[in-house]
Coordinates of C-alpha atoms in Angstrom, one line a residue:
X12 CA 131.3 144.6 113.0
X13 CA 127.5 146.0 114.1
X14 CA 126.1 144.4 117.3
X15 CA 123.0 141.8 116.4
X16 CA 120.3 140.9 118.1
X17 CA 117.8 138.2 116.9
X18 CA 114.2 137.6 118.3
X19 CA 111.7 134.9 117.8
X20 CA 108.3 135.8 115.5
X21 CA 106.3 135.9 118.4
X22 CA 106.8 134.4 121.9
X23 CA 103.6 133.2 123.4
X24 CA 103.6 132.0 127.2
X25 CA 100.3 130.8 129.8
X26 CA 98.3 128.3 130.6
X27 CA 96.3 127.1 128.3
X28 CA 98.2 129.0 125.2
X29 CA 98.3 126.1 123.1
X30 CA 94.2 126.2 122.6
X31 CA 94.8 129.3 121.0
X32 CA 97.2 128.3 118.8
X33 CA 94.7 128.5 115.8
X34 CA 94.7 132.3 116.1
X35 CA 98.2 132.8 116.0
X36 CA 99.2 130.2 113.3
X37 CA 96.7 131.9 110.9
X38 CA 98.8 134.1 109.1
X39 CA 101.0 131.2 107.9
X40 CA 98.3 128.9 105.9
X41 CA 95.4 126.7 106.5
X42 CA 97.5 123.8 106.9
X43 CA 100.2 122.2 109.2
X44 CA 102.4 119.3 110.0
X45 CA 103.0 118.5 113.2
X46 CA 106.0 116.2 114.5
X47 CA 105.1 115.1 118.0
X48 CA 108.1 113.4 120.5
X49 CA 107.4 109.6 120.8
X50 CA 108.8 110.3 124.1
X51 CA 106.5 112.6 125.8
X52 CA 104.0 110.0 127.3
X53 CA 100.8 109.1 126.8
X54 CA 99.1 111.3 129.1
X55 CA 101.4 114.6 127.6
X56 CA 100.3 112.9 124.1
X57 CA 96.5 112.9 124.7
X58 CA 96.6 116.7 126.6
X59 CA 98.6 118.0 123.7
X60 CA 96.3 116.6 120.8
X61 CA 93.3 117.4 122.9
X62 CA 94.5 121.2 123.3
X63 CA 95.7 121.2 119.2
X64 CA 92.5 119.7 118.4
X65 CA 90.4 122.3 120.6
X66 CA 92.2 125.6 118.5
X67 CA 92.1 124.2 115.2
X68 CA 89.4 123.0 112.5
X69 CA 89.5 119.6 111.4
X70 CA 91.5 118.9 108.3
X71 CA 94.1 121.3 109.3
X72 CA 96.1 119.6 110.5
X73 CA 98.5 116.6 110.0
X74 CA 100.2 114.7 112.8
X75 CA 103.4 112.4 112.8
X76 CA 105.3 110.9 114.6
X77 CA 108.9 112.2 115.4
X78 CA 112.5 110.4 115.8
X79 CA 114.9 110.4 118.8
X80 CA 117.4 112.3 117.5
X81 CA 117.6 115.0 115.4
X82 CA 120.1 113.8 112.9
X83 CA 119.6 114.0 108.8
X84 CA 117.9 111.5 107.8
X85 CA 115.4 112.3 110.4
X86 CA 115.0 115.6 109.4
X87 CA 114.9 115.3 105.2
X88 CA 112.1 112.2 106.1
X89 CA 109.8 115.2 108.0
X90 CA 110.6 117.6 104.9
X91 CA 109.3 115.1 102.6
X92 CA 106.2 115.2 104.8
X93 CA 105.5 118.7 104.7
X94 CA 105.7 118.2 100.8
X95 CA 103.6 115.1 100.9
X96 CA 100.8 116.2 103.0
X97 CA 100.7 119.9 101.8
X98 CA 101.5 121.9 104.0
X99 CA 101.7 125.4 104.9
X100 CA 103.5 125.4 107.8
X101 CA 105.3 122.9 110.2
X102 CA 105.0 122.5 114.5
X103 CA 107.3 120.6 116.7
X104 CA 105.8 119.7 119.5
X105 CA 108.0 117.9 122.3
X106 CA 111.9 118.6 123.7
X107 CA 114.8 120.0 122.0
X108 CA 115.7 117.4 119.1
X109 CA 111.8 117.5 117.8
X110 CA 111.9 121.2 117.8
X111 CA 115.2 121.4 116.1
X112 CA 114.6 118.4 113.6
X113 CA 110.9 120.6 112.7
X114 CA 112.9 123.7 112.4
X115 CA 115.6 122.0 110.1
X116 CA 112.8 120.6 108.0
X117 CA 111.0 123.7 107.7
X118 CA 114.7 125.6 106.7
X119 CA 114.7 122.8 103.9
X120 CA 110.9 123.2 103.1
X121 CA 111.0 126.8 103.5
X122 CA 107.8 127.2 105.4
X123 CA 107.2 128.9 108.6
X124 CA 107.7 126.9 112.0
X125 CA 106.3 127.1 115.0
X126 CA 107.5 125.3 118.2
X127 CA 105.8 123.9 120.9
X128 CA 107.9 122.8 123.8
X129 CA 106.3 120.4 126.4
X130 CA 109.1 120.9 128.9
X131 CA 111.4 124.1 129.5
X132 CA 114.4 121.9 129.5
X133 CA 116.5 124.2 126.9
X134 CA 116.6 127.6 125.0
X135 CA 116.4 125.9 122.2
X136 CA 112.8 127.1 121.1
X137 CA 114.0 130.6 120.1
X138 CA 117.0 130.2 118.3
X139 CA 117.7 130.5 114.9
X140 CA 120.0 127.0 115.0
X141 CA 119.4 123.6 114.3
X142 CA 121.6 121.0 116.0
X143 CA 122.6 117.8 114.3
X144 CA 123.2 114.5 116.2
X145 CA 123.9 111.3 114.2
X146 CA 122.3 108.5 115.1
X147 CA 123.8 107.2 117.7
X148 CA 123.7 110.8 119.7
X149 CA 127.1 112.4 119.2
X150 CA 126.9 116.1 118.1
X151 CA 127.9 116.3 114.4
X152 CA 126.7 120.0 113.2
X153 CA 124.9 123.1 113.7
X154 CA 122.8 124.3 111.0
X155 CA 122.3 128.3 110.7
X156 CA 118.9 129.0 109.9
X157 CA 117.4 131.8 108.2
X158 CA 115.6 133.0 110.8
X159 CA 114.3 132.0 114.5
X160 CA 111.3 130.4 114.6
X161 CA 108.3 132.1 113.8
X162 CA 105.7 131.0 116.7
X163 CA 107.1 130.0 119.8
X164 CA 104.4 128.7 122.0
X165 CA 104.6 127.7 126.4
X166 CA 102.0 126.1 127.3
X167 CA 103.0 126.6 131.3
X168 CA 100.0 124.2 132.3
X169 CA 101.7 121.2 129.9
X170 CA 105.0 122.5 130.6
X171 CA 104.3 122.0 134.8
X172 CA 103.4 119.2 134.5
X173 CA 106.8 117.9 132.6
X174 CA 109.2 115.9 135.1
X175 CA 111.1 118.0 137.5
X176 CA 114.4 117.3 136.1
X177 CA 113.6 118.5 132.7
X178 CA 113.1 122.1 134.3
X179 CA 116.2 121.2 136.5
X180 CA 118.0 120.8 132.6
X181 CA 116.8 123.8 131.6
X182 CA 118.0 125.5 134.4
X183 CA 121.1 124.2 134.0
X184 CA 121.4 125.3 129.9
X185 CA 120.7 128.7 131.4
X186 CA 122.5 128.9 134.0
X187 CA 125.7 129.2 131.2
X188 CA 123.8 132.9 129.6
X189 CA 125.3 135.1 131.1
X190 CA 128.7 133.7 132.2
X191 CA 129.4 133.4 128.6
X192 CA 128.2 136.2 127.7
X193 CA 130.1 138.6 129.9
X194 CA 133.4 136.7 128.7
X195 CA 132.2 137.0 125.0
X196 CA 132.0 140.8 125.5
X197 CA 135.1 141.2 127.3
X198 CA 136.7 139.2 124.4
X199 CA 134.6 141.4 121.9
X200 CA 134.1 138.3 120.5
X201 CA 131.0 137.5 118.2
X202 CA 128.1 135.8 118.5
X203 CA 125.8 132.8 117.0
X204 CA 123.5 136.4 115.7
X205 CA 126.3 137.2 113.0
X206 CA 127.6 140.3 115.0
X207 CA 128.5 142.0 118.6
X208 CA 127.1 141.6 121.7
X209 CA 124.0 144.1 122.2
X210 CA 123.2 146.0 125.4
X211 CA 119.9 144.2 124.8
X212 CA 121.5 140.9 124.9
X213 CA 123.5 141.5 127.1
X214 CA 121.0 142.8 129.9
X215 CA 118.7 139.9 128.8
X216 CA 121.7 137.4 129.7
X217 CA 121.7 138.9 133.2
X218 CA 118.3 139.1 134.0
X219 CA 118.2 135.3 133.1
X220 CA 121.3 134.4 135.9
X221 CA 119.1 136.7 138.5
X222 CA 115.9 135.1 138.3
X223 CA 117.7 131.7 138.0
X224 CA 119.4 132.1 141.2
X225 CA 116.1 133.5 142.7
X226 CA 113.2 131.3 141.5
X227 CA 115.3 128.3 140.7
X228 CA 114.7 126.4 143.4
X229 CA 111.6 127.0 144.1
X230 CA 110.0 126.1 140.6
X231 CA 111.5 122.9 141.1
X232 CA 109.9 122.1 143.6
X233 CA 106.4 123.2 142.6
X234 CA 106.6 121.3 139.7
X235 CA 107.9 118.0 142.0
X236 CA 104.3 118.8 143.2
X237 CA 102.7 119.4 139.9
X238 CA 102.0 122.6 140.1
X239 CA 102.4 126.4 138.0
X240 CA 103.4 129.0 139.9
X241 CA 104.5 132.6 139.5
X242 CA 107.9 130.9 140.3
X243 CA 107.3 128.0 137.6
X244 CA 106.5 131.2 134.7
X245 CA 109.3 133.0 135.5
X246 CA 111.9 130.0 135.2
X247 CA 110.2 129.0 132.0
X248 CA 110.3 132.2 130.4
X249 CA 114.0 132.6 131.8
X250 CA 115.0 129.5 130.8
X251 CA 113.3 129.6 127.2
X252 CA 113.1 133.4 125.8
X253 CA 115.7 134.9 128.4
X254 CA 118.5 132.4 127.8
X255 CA 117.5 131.9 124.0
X256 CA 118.1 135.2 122.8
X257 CA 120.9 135.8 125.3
X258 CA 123.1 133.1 124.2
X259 CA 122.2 133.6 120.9
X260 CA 122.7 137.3 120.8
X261 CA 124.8 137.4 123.6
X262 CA 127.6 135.1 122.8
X263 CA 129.1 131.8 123.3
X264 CA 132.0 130.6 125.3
X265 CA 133.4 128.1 127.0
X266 CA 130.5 125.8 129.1
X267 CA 128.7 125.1 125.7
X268 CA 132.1 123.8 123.9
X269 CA 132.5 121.7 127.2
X270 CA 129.2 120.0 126.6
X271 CA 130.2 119.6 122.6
X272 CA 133.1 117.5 124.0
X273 CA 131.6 115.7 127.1
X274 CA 128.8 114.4 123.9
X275 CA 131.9 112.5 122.6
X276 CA 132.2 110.9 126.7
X277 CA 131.3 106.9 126.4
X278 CA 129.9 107.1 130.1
X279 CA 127.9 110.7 129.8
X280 CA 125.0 110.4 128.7
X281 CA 123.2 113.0 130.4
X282 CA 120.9 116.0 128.9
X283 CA 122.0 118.6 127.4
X284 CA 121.5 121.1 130.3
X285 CA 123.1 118.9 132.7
X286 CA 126.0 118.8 130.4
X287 CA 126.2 122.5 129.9
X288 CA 125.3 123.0 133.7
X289 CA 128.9 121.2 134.4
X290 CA 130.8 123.0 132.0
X291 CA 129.7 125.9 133.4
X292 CA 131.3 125.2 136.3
X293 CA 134.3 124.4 134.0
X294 CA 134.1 127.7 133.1
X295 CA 134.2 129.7 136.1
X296 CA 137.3 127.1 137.5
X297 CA 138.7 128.4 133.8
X298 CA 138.3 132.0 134.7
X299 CA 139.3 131.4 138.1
X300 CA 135.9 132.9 139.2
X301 CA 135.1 134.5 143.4
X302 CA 134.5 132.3 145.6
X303 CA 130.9 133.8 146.3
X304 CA 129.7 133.1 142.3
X305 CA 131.5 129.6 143.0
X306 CA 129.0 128.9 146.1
X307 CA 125.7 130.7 144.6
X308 CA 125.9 128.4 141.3
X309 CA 127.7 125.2 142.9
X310 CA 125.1 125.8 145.7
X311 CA 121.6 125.6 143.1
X312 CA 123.1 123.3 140.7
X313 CA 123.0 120.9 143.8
X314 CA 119.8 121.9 145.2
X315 CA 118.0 120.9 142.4
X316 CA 119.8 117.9 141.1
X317 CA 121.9 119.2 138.4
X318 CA 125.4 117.4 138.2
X319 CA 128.6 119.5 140.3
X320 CA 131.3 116.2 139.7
X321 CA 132.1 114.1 136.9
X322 CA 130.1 111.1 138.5
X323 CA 126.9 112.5 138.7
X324 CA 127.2 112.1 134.9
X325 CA 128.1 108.7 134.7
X326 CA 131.7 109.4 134.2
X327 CA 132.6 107.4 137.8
X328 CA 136.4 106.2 137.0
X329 CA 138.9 109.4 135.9
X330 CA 140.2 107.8 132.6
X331 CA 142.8 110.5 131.5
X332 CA 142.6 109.5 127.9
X333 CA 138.7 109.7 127.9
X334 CA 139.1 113.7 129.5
X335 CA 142.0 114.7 127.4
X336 CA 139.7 113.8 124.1
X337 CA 137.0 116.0 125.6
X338 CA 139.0 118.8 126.0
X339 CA 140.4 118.6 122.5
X340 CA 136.8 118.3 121.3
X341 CA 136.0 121.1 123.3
X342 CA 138.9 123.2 121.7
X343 CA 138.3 122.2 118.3
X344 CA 138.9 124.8 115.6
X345 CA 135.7 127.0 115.1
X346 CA 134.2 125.8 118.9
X347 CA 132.9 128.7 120.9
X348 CA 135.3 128.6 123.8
X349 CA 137.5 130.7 121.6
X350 CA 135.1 133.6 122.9
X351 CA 137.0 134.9 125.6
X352 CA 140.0 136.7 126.7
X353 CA 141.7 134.2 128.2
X354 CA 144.5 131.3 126.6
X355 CA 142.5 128.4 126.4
X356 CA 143.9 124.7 125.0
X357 CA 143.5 121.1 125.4
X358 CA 145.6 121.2 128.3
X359 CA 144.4 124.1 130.1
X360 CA 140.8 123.1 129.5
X361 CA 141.4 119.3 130.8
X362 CA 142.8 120.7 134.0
X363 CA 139.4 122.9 134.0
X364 CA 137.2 120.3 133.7
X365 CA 139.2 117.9 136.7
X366 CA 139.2 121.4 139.0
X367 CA 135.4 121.8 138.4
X368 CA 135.0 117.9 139.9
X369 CA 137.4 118.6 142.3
X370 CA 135.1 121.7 143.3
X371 CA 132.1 119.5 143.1
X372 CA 133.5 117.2 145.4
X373 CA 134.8 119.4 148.1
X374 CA 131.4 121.4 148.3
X375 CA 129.7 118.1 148.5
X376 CA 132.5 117.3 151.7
X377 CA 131.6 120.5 153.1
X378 CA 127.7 120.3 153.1
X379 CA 128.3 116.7 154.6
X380 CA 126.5 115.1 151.4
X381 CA 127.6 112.2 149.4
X382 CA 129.4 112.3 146.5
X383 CA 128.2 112.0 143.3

């Protein structure tokens, strides 16, 4: 099988890049849907409108409002909206779910998409994959579009101004790249692109885990202030275009297939990059990783809030019945953690997931902080 590698249309990133918006949307129509997140707040709402409404003429463009979860019946409801109303081309404006619900609808409508992200809280934005929740949350499906999105736009002056710990999730999302990526290659395993890992991908994956570790911590804390800095553009480009072609092109393991079952956890309910963030350290207790790698991502997982034990996710009593069906979600037939070279079951990834609290714990001990 070839190596793959998949890119967004275009990747746009600054401040004040969703005024311009209008020039790089032309080449798909004259008119456009846009699902906005209910959840964004007001103020995000009124900046976001304001900035659409300053790079587009009047009439083009619609706007609706979007579910909570990206599940079906959210997602055939904005198709029937594009049809409705028109339209040449659909944006999703808000977190993960509303991009992947306006990507879905535009795979069903089959009209271009563009995404607009108000947080860099996952690498969802350029990835060619939709993922279905039902309604109450739980993850159900991925869909496998035809392409990546077509317009990918970060606004870094919105995107600052996002709370910290949506970066922090991003981060976290990430911060899984290139640790399942290396295993994916040693396993010559194959990736969400249809083919092998490329150099490209590959190098993209690393660069990612470098300027994580490196500007992690300190675009967390500008944005705790509100403000962009060179620190803040890095971390969202590495967290958004970095980590969404390296996963995608770069392969899959086990920290994403720990998140698929900690979703089926009655007491996590987390984001998605504080779920992946922890079964990244799954991972590396799976692979029996150095000690140093242990300290450098234990070390800015805590720093900046994202969860290094099972109670900093809510899950604060060890029920084993509750674990053991996370692990055999996590080792489901057709789940990613299959990419590697090592023997992976339910067993072997339940005593993973107890050594990675158990890690979180005694790092916590040894800083002299409290746990979870």
């Amino acid at each position: 099988m070839a190596n793959v590698s998949i890119f967004p249309g275009k990747y746009v990133q600054g401040r004040r890049a969703l005024e311009e918006i209008g020039i790089h949307l032309a080449a798909f129509g004259t008119r456009y849907l846009a699902v906005v997140n209910p959840t964004i707040g007001q103020a995000c709402m009124d900046e976001v409108v304001g900035a659409l409404r300053r790079g587009l003429d009047d009439g083009q463009l619609v706007l609706v409002e979007g579910g909570v979860e990206c599940c079906m019946s959210e997602i055939r409801r904005v198709e029937r909206l594009i049809g409705e109303n028109h339209c040449d081309a659909v944006l999703g404006i808000g977190g993960g779910k509303t991009l992947d619900t306006a990507k879905a609808a535009a795979y069903y409508a089959d009209v271009p998409v563009a995404v607009v992200p108000t947080a860099a809280s996952s690498d969802a934005p350029c990835s060619a994959l939709a993922v279905i929740y039902n309604e109450k949350g739980q993850l159900e499906s991925r869909l496998k579009l035809r392409r990546n999105p077509d317009l990918v736009v970060m606004d870094t002056g919105i995107i600052s101004r996002a709370p910290a710990r949506l970066l922090a999730a991003g981060i976290g999302d990430a911060l899984a790249t290139y640790i399942e990526s290396r295993r994916c290659v040693l396993a010559n395993g194959d990736t969400v692109a249809g083919g092998k890992v490329s150099l490209t991908a590959a190098s993209m994956a690393r660069l990612c885990y470098d300027i994580l570790l490196r500007d992690g911590r300190k675009a967390v804390q500008a944005v705790q202030n509100g403000l962009c800095t060179l620190a803040v553009e890095n971390i969202i480009e590495a967290n958004t275009l970095l980590s969404g072609v390296g996963f995608e092109s770069g392969g899959k393991s086990a920290a994403h297939a720990i998140h698929d079952g900690l979703t089926w956890h009655p007491s996590c309910h987390c984001m998605h990059g504080e779920k992946v963030a922890f079964g990244t350290l799954a991972e590396l207790a799976l692979e029996n990783a150095d000690d140093s790698e242990l300290e450098n991502v234990l070390s800015l997982c805590d720093d900046i809030g994202l969860p290094i034990t099972l109670a900093d996710m809510g899950v604060r009593e060890i029920v084993p019945t509750e674990l053991r069906a996370v692990a055999e979600k996590a080792t489901e037939y057709g789940e990613s953690i299959y990419n590697t070279n090592i023997a992976v079951d339910a067993d072997i990834v339940y005593d993973a997931i107890l050594a990675a609290d158990a890690m979180g714990r005694a790092f916590r001990e040894k800083r002299g902080t409290a746990v979870g």
